[in-house]
Amino acid sequence: MSVRDAIGERLKEAFAPAEILVTDDSLQHVGHAGAGSGGHYTVLIIAERFRGCGLLERHRLVYEALAGLRKDIHALSIRALVPGDI
């Protein structure tokens, strides 16, 4: 399983999101210091669990759900929303 797929599965298990999109952005960072083996990802997740949480709390929850994968993630861009935010 790819890291991108593993991120998606972890987040689905943790949040049962209404919508999730995980993008591997690693090719955009070729030659960037520290990007040798990739590891750049963007996450858009829409889940009821984030309702009432501020931005930092939403990000903390996502990072907690991905704790076991952190060694494979060099950079992570997170957009964590609740249904109706878009």
Backbone as XML, in Angstrom:
<?xml version="1.0"?>
<chain id="A" units="angstrom">
  <residue number="1" name="MET">
    <atom name="N" x="0.854" y="-1.185" z="0.000"/>
    <atom name="CA" x="0.000" y="0.000" z="0.000"/>
    <atom name="C" x="0.889" y="1.233" z="0.000"/>
  </residue>
  <residue number="2" name="SER">
    <atom name="N" x="0.555" y="2.198" z="-0.845"/>
    <atom name="CA" x="1.324" y="3.436" z="-0.903"/>
    <atom name="C" x="1.064" y="4.273" z="0.355"/>
  </residue>
  <residue number="3" name="VAL">
    <atom name="N" x="1.973" y="5.188" z="0.622"/>
    <atom name="CA" x="1.798" y="6.088" z="1.765"/>
    <atom name="C" x="0.528" y="6.916" z="1.570"/>
  </residue>
  <residue number="4" name="ARG">
    <atom name="N" x="0.279" y="7.373" z="0.342"/>
    <atom name="CA" x="-0.932" y="8.150" z="0.063"/>
    <atom name="C" x="-2.174" y="7.349" z="0.432"/>
  </residue>
  <residue number="5" name="ASP">
    <atom name="N" x="-2.211" y="6.083" z="0.036"/>
    <atom name="CA" x="-3.360" y="5.235" z="0.359"/>
    <atom name="C" x="-3.457" y="4.977" z="1.861"/>
  </residue>
  <residue number="6" name="ALA">
    <atom name="N" x="-2.313" y="4.796" z="2.498"/>
    <atom name="CA" x="-2.306" y="4.563" z="3.945"/>
    <atom name="C" x="-2.827" y="5.790" z="4.695"/>
  </residue>
  <residue number="7" name="ILE">
    <atom name="N" x="-2.455" y="6.982" z="4.244"/>
    <atom name="CA" x="-2.965" y="8.213" z="4.859"/>
    <atom name="C" x="-4.486" y="8.242" z="4.732"/>
  </residue>
  <residue number="8" name="GLY">
    <atom name="N" x="-4.989" y="7.970" z="3.537"/>
    <atom name="CA" x="-6.431" y="7.971" z="3.324"/>
    <atom name="C" x="-7.148" y="6.970" z="4.211"/>
  </residue>
  <residue number="9" name="GLU">
    <atom name="N" x="-6.607" y="5.766" z="4.322"/>
    <atom name="CA" x="-7.237" y="4.733" z="5.153"/>
    <atom name="C" x="-7.251" y="5.131" z="6.620"/>
  </residue>
  <residue number="10" name="ARG">
    <atom name="N" x="-6.130" y="5.644" z="7.122"/>
    <atom name="CA" x="-6.074" y="6.078" z="8.531"/>
    <atom name="C" x="-7.102" y="7.159" z="8.825"/>
  </residue>
  <residue number="11" name="LEU">
    <atom name="N" x="-7.202" y="8.119" z="7.924"/>
    <atom name="CA" x="-8.136" y="9.219" z="8.141"/>
    <atom name="C" x="-9.583" y="8.761" z="8.024"/>
  </residue>
  <residue number="12" name="LYS">
    <atom name="N" x="-9.863" y="7.836" z="7.136"/>
    <atom name="CA" x="-11.219" y="7.275" z="7.034"/>
    <atom name="C" x="-11.600" y="6.556" z="8.317"/>
  </residue>
  <residue number="13" name="GLU">
    <atom name="N" x="-10.676" y="5.774" z="8.862"/>
    <atom name="CA" x="-10.937" y="5.049" z="10.109"/>
    <atom name="C" x="-11.156" y="6.007" z="11.276"/>
  </residue>
  <residue number="14" name="ALA">
    <atom name="N" x="-10.374" y="7.062" z="11.324"/>
    <atom name="CA" x="-10.424" y="7.982" z="12.464"/>
    <atom name="C" x="-11.619" y="8.930" z="12.428"/>
  </residue>
  <residue number="15" name="PHE">
    <atom name="N" x="-12.049" y="9.337" z="11.218"/>
    <atom name="CA" x="-13.031" y="10.415" z="11.132"/>
    <atom name="C" x="-14.310" y="10.086" z="10.372"/>
  </residue>
  <residue number="16" name="ALA">
    <atom name="N" x="-14.378" y="8.963" z="9.689"/>
    <atom name="CA" x="-15.546" y="8.635" z="8.847"/>
    <atom name="C" x="-15.973" y="9.876" z="8.059"/>
  </residue>
  <residue number="17" name="PRO">
    <atom name="N" x="-15.068" y="10.405" z="7.253"/>
    <atom name="CA" x="-15.346" y="11.682" z="6.590"/>
    <atom name="C" x="-16.432" y="11.609" z="5.525"/>
  </residue>
  <residue number="18" name="ALA">
    <atom name="N" x="-17.107" y="12.729" z="5.341"/>
    <atom name="CA" x="-18.071" y="12.862" z="4.261"/>
    <atom name="C" x="-17.326" y="12.914" z="2.925"/>
  </residue>
  <residue number="19" name="GLU">
    <atom name="N" x="-16.108" y="13.446" z="2.975"/>
    <atom name="CA" x="-15.288" y="13.544" z="1.778"/>
    <atom name="C" x="-13.827" y="13.561" z="2.182"/>
  </residue>
  <residue number="20" name="ILE">
    <atom name="N" x="-12.983" y="12.932" z="1.369"/>
    <atom name="CA" x="-11.545" y="12.954" z="1.626"/>
    <atom name="C" x="-10.814" y="12.879" z="0.297"/>
  </residue>
  <residue number="21" name="LEU">
    <atom name="N" x="-9.746" y="13.641" z="0.196"/>
    <atom name="CA" x="-8.892" y="13.619" z="-0.978"/>
    <atom name="C" x="-7.458" y="13.746" z="-0.486"/>
  </residue>
  <residue number="22" name="VAL">
    <atom name="N" x="-6.639" y="12.762" z="-0.826"/>
    <atom name="CA" x="-5.226" y="12.792" z="-0.468"/>
    <atom name="C" x="-4.440" y="12.835" z="-1.768"/>
  </residue>
  <residue number="23" name="THR">
    <atom name="N" x="-3.584" y="13.835" z="-1.899"/>
    <atom name="CA" x="-2.789" y="14.026" z="-3.102"/>
    <atom name="C" x="-1.313" y="13.889" z="-2.762"/>
  </residue>
  <residue number="24" name="ASP">
    <atom name="N" x="-0.581" y="13.140" z="-3.585"/>
    <atom name="CA" x="0.870" y="13.019" z="-3.445"/>
    <atom name="C" x="1.498" y="14.117" z="-4.291"/>
  </residue>
  <residue number="25" name="ASP">
    <atom name="N" x="2.086" y="15.096" z="-3.634"/>
    <atom name="CA" x="2.685" y="16.246" z="-4.308"/>
    <atom name="C" x="4.199" y="16.116" z="-4.457"/>
  </residue>
  <residue number="26" name="SER">
    <atom name="N" x="4.735" y="14.941" z="-4.204"/>
    <atom name="CA" x="6.177" y="14.744" z="-4.141"/>
    <atom name="C" x="6.897" y="15.158" z="-5.417"/>
  </residue>
  <residue number="27" name="LEU">
    <atom name="N" x="6.318" y="14.915" z="-6.588"/>
    <atom name="CA" x="6.990" y="15.258" z="-7.839"/>
    <atom name="C" x="7.223" y="16.759" z="-7.982"/>
  </residue>
  <residue number="28" name="GLN">
    <atom name="N" x="6.433" y="17.555" z="-7.304"/>
    <atom name="CA" x="6.603" y="19.011" z="-7.363"/>
    <atom name="C" x="7.806" y="19.476" z="-6.554"/>
  </residue>
  <residue number="29" name="HIS">
    <atom name="N" x="8.393" y="18.569" z="-5.766"/>
    <atom name="CA" x="9.472" y="18.949" z="-4.852"/>
    <atom name="C" x="10.782" y="18.244" z="-5.150"/>
  </residue>
  <residue number="30" name="VAL">
    <atom name="N" x="10.908" y="17.652" z="-6.338"/>
    <atom name="CA" x="12.143" y="16.985" z="-6.722"/>
    <atom name="C" x="13.281" y="17.995" z="-6.676"/>
  </residue>
  <residue number="31" name="GLY">
    <atom name="N" x="14.383" y="17.628" z="-6.051"/>
    <atom name="CA" x="15.525" y="18.521" z="-5.917"/>
    <atom name="C" x="15.505" y="19.370" z="-4.659"/>
  </residue>
  <residue number="32" name="HIS">
    <atom name="N" x="14.387" y="19.400" z="-3.976"/>
    <atom name="CA" x="14.237" y="20.150" z="-2.731"/>
    <atom name="C" x="14.985" y="19.415" z="-1.614"/>
  </residue>
  <residue number="33" name="ALA">
    <atom name="N" x="15.765" y="20.114" z="-0.837"/>
    <atom name="CA" x="16.504" y="19.491" z="0.266"/>
    <atom name="C" x="15.547" y="18.751" z="1.188"/>
  </residue>
  <residue number="34" name="GLY">
    <atom name="N" x="15.842" y="17.508" z="1.498"/>
    <atom name="CA" x="15.015" y="16.723" z="2.393"/>
    <atom name="C" x="13.904" y="15.973" z="1.692"/>
  </residue>
  <residue number="35" name="ALA">
    <atom name="N" x="13.766" y="16.164" z="0.381"/>
    <atom name="CA" x="12.668" y="15.527" z="-0.355"/>
    <atom name="C" x="13.140" y="14.306" z="-1.133"/>
  </residue>
  <residue number="36" name="GLY">
    <atom name="N" x="14.291" y="13.781" z="-0.783"/>
    <atom name="CA" x="14.898" y="12.691" z="-1.525"/>
    <atom name="C" x="13.974" y="11.553" z="-1.892"/>
  </residue>
  <residue number="37" name="SER">
    <atom name="N" x="13.161" y="11.094" z="-0.967"/>
    <atom name="CA" x="12.288" y="9.958" z="-1.262"/>
    <atom name="C" x="10.822" y="10.371" z="-1.326"/>
  </residue>
  <residue number="38" name="GLY">
    <atom name="N" x="10.565" y="11.633" z="-1.580"/>
    <atom name="CA" x="9.176" y="12.091" z="-1.676"/>
    <atom name="C" x="8.619" y="12.468" z="-0.325"/>
  </residue>
  <residue number="39" name="GLY">
    <atom name="N" x="7.359" y="12.156" z="-0.125"/>
    <atom name="CA" x="6.759" y="12.397" z="1.178"/>
    <atom name="C" x="6.015" y="13.704" z="1.331"/>
  </residue>
  <residue number="40" name="HIS">
    <atom name="N" x="5.664" y="14.362" z="0.224"/>
    <atom name="CA" x="4.886" y="15.598" z="0.286"/>
    <atom name="C" x="3.437" y="15.288" z="-0.070"/>
  </residue>
  <residue number="41" name="TYR">
    <atom name="N" x="2.515" y="15.617" z="0.839"/>
    <atom name="CA" x="1.108" y="15.265" z="0.641"/>
    <atom name="C" x="0.202" y="16.433" z="0.985"/>
  </residue>
  <residue number="42" name="THR">
    <atom name="N" x="-0.944" y="16.471" z="0.314"/>
    <atom name="CA" x="-2.001" y="17.422" z="0.615"/>
    <atom name="C" x="-3.246" y="16.626" z="0.960"/>
  </residue>
  <residue number="43" name="VAL">
    <atom name="N" x="-3.903" y="17.025" z="2.052"/>
    <atom name="CA" x="-5.119" y="16.346" z="2.511"/>
    <atom name="C" x="-6.264" y="17.350" z="2.571"/>
  </residue>
  <residue number="44" name="LEU">
    <atom name="N" x="-7.362" y="16.993" z="1.932"/>
    <atom name="CA" x="-8.630" y="17.702" z="2.107"/>
    <atom name="C" x="-9.560" y="16.695" z="2.762"/>
  </residue>
  <residue number="45" name="ILE">
    <atom name="N" x="-10.024" y="17.020" z="3.944"/>
    <atom name="CA" x="-10.919" y="16.112" z="4.665"/>
    <atom name="C" x="-12.090" y="16.916" z="5.218"/>
  </residue>
  <residue number="46" name="ILE">
    <atom name="N" x="-13.285" y="16.404" z="4.978"/>
    <atom name="CA" x="-14.502" y="17.042" z="5.477"/>
    <atom name="C" x="-15.177" y="16.040" z="6.406"/>
  </residue>
  <residue number="47" name="ALA">
    <atom name="N" x="-15.241" y="16.395" z="7.674"/>
    <atom name="CA" x="-15.785" y="15.461" z="8.664"/>
    <atom name="C" x="-16.511" y="16.210" z="9.772"/>
  </residue>
  <residue number="48" name="GLU">
    <atom name="N" x="-17.579" y="15.625" z="10.232"/>
    <atom name="CA" x="-18.371" y="16.200" z="11.319"/>
    <atom name="C" x="-17.543" y="16.322" z="12.598"/>
  </residue>
  <residue number="49" name="ARG">
    <atom name="N" x="-16.564" y="15.446" z="12.766"/>
    <atom name="CA" x="-15.726" y="15.438" z="13.977"/>
    <atom name="C" x="-15.028" y="16.772" z="14.218"/>
  </residue>
  <residue number="50" name="PHE">
    <atom name="N" x="-14.820" y="17.549" z="13.174"/>
    <atom name="CA" x="-14.109" y="18.823" z="13.311"/>
    <atom name="C" x="-15.016" y="19.968" z="13.764"/>
  </residue>
  <residue number="51" name="ARG">
    <atom name="N" x="-16.320" y="19.729" z="13.817"/>
    <atom name="CA" x="-17.251" y="20.794" z="14.216"/>
    <atom name="C" x="-16.907" y="21.271" z="15.627"/>
  </residue>
  <residue number="52" name="GLY">
    <atom name="N" x="-16.814" y="22.573" z="15.787"/>
    <atom name="CA" x="-16.506" y="23.167" z="17.078"/>
    <atom name="C" x="-15.015" y="23.230" z="17.385"/>
  </residue>
  <residue number="53" name="CYS">
    <atom name="N" x="-14.187" y="22.665" z="16.521"/>
    <atom name="CA" x="-12.731" y="22.688" z="16.720"/>
    <atom name="C" x="-12.120" y="23.847" z="15.936"/>
  </residue>
  <residue number="54" name="GLY">
    <atom name="N" x="-11.156" y="24.476" z="16.527"/>
    <atom name="CA" x="-10.405" y="25.500" z="15.819"/>
    <atom name="C" x="-9.417" y="24.857" z="14.849"/>
  </residue>
  <residue number="55" name="LEU">
    <atom name="N" x="-8.773" y="25.670" z="14.070"/>
    <atom name="CA" x="-7.831" y="25.192" z="13.059"/>
    <atom name="C" x="-6.723" y="24.325" z="13.665"/>
  </residue>
  <residue number="56" name="LEU">
    <atom name="N" x="-6.106" y="24.790" z="14.728"/>
    <atom name="CA" x="-5.008" y="24.025" z="15.334"/>
    <atom name="C" x="-5.483" y="22.691" z="15.885"/>
  </residue>
  <residue number="57" name="GLU">
    <atom name="N" x="-6.653" y="22.663" z="16.487"/>
    <atom name="CA" x="-7.202" y="21.413" z="17.012"/>
    <atom name="C" x="-7.495" y="20.434" z="15.867"/>
  </residue>
  <residue number="58" name="ARG">
    <atom name="N" x="-8.024" y="20.918" z="14.766"/>
    <atom name="CA" x="-8.294" y="20.053" z="13.616"/>
    <atom name="C" x="-6.999" y="19.423" z="13.104"/>
  </residue>
  <residue number="59" name="HIS">
    <atom name="N" x="-5.963" y="20.244" z="12.978"/>
    <atom name="CA" x="-4.677" y="19.740" z="12.509"/>
    <atom name="C" x="-4.088" y="18.745" z="13.506"/>
  </residue>
  <residue number="60" name="ARG">
    <atom name="N" x="-4.196" y="19.036" z="14.782"/>
    <atom name="CA" x="-3.680" y="18.124" z="15.804"/>
    <atom name="C" x="-4.364" y="16.773" z="15.697"/>
  </residue>
  <residue number="61" name="LEU">
    <atom name="N" x="-5.675" y="16.759" z="15.498"/>
    <atom name="CA" x="-6.417" y="15.509" z="15.360"/>
    <atom name="C" x="-5.950" y="14.715" z="14.147"/>
  </residue>
  <residue number="62" name="VAL">
    <atom name="N" x="-5.704" y="15.398" z="13.033"/>
    <atom name="CA" x="-5.209" y="14.715" z="11.834"/>
    <atom name="C" x="-3.826" y="14.131" z="12.098"/>
  </residue>
  <residue number="63" name="TYR">
    <atom name="N" x="-2.935" y="14.923" z="12.688"/>
    <atom name="CA" x="-1.593" y="14.424" z="12.993"/>
    <atom name="C" x="-1.636" y="13.227" z="13.941"/>
  </residue>
  <residue number="64" name="GLU">
    <atom name="N" x="-2.512" y="13.256" z="14.919"/>
    <atom name="CA" x="-2.648" y="12.114" z="15.834"/>
    <atom name="C" x="-3.083" y="10.860" z="15.084"/>
  </residue>
  <residue number="65" name="ALA">
    <atom name="N" x="-4.008" y="11.009" z="14.153"/>
    <atom name="CA" x="-4.486" y="9.859" z="13.378"/>
    <atom name="C" x="-3.382" y="9.280" z="12.496"/>
  </residue>
  <residue number="66" name="LEU">
    <atom name="N" x="-2.411" y="10.108" z="12.126"/>
    <atom name="CA" x="-1.337" y="9.669" z="11.245"/>
    <atom name="C" x="-0.039" y="9.370" z="11.985"/>
  </residue>
  <residue number="67" name="ALA">
    <atom name="N" x="-0.101" y="9.269" z="13.295"/>
    <atom name="CA" x="1.105" y="9.123" z="14.114"/>
    <atom name="C" x="2.043" y="8.022" z="13.618"/>
  </residue>
  <residue number="68" name="GLY">
    <atom name="N" x="1.537" y="6.876" z="13.253"/>
    <atom name="CA" x="2.393" y="5.775" z="12.816"/>
    <atom name="C" x="3.011" y="5.967" z="11.445"/>
  </residue>
  <residue number="69" name="LEU">
    <atom name="N" x="2.538" y="6.941" z="10.701"/>
    <atom name="CA" x="3.045" y="7.190" z="9.347"/>
    <atom name="C" x="3.975" y="8.394" z="9.275"/>
  </residue>
  <residue number="70" name="ARG">
    <atom name="N" x="4.150" y="9.087" z="10.355"/>
    <atom name="CA" x="4.889" y="10.356" z="10.334"/>
    <atom name="C" x="6.298" y="10.199" z="9.768"/>
  </residue>
  <residue number="71" name="LYS">
    <atom name="N" x="6.927" y="9.049" z="9.940"/>
    <atom name="CA" x="8.281" y="8.863" z="9.419"/>
    <atom name="C" x="8.312" y="8.877" z="7.895"/>
  </residue>
  <residue number="72" name="ASP">
    <atom name="N" x="7.173" y="8.601" z="7.257"/>
    <atom name="CA" x="7.079" y="8.562" z="5.801"/>
    <atom name="C" x="6.576" y="9.867" z="5.201"/>
  </residue>
  <residue number="73" name="ILE">
    <atom name="N" x="6.272" y="10.842" z="6.049"/>
    <atom name="CA" x="5.702" y="12.108" z="5.588"/>
    <atom name="C" x="6.702" y="13.223" z="5.851"/>
  </residue>
  <residue number="74" name="HIS">
    <atom name="N" x="7.204" y="13.830" z="4.779"/>
    <atom name="CA" x="8.143" y="14.939" z="4.921"/>
    <atom name="C" x="7.390" y="16.256" z="5.105"/>
  </residue>
  <residue number="75" name="ALA">
    <atom name="N" x="6.290" y="16.419" z="4.360"/>
    <atom name="CA" x="5.493" y="17.645" z="4.437"/>
    <atom name="C" x="4.026" y="17.284" z="4.238"/>
  </residue>
  <residue number="76" name="LEU">
    <atom name="N" x="3.164" y="17.930" z="5.015"/>
    <atom name="CA" x="1.732" y="17.647" z="4.948"/>
    <atom name="C" x="0.956" y="18.953" z="4.991"/>
  </residue>
  <residue number="77" name="SER">
    <atom name="N" x="0.180" y="19.199" z="3.948"/>
    <atom name="CA" x="-0.715" y="20.342" z="3.894"/>
    <atom name="C" x="-2.109" y="19.828" z="4.218"/>
  </residue>
  <residue number="78" name="ILE">
    <atom name="N" x="-2.766" y="20.430" z="5.214"/>
    <atom name="CA" x="-4.047" y="19.936" z="5.687"/>
    <atom name="C" x="-5.123" y="21.006" z="5.510"/>
  </residue>
  <residue number="79" name="ARG">
    <atom name="N" x="-6.213" y="20.583" z="4.920"/>
    <atom name="CA" x="-7.441" y="21.414" z="4.892"/>
    <atom name="C" x="-8.521" y="20.557" z="5.508"/>
  </residue>
  <residue number="80" name="ALA">
    <atom name="N" x="-8.837" y="20.815" z="6.770"/>
    <atom name="CA" x="-9.809" y="20.030" z="7.535"/>
    <atom name="C" x="-11.050" y="20.884" z="7.770"/>
  </residue>
  <residue number="81" name="LEU">
    <atom name="N" x="-12.162" y="20.447" z="7.187"/>
    <atom name="CA" x="-13.401" y="21.213" z="7.214"/>
    <atom name="C" x="-14.541" y="20.392" z="7.789"/>
  </residue>
  <residue number="82" name="VAL">
    <atom name="N" x="-15.640" y="21.083" z="8.078"/>
    <atom name="CA" x="-16.880" y="20.399" z="8.459"/>
    <atom name="C" x="-17.841" y="20.503" z="7.273"/>
  </residue>
  <residue number="83" name="PRO">
    <atom name="N" x="-18.803" y="19.576" z="7.177"/>
    <atom name="CA" x="-19.778" y="19.671" z="6.091"/>
    <atom name="C" x="-20.420" y="21.054" z="6.069"/>
  </residue>
  <residue number="84" name="GLY">
    <atom name="N" x="-20.505" y="21.619" z="4.891"/>
    <atom name="CA" x="-21.084" y="22.947" z="4.738"/>
    <atom name="C" x="-20.042" y="24.062" z="4.664"/>
  </residue>
  <residue number="85" name="ASP">
    <atom name="N" x="-18.780" y="23.763" z="4.970"/>
    <atom name="CA" x="-17.732" y="24.794" z="4.909"/>
    <atom name="C" x="-17.399" y="25.202" z="3.493"/>
  </residue>
  <residue number="86" name="ILE">
    <atom name="N" x="-17.621" y="24.323" z="2.544"/>
    <atom name="CA" x="-17.248" y="24.655" z="1.153"/>
    <atom name="C" x="-18.455" y="25.240" z="0.455"/>
  </residue>
</chain>
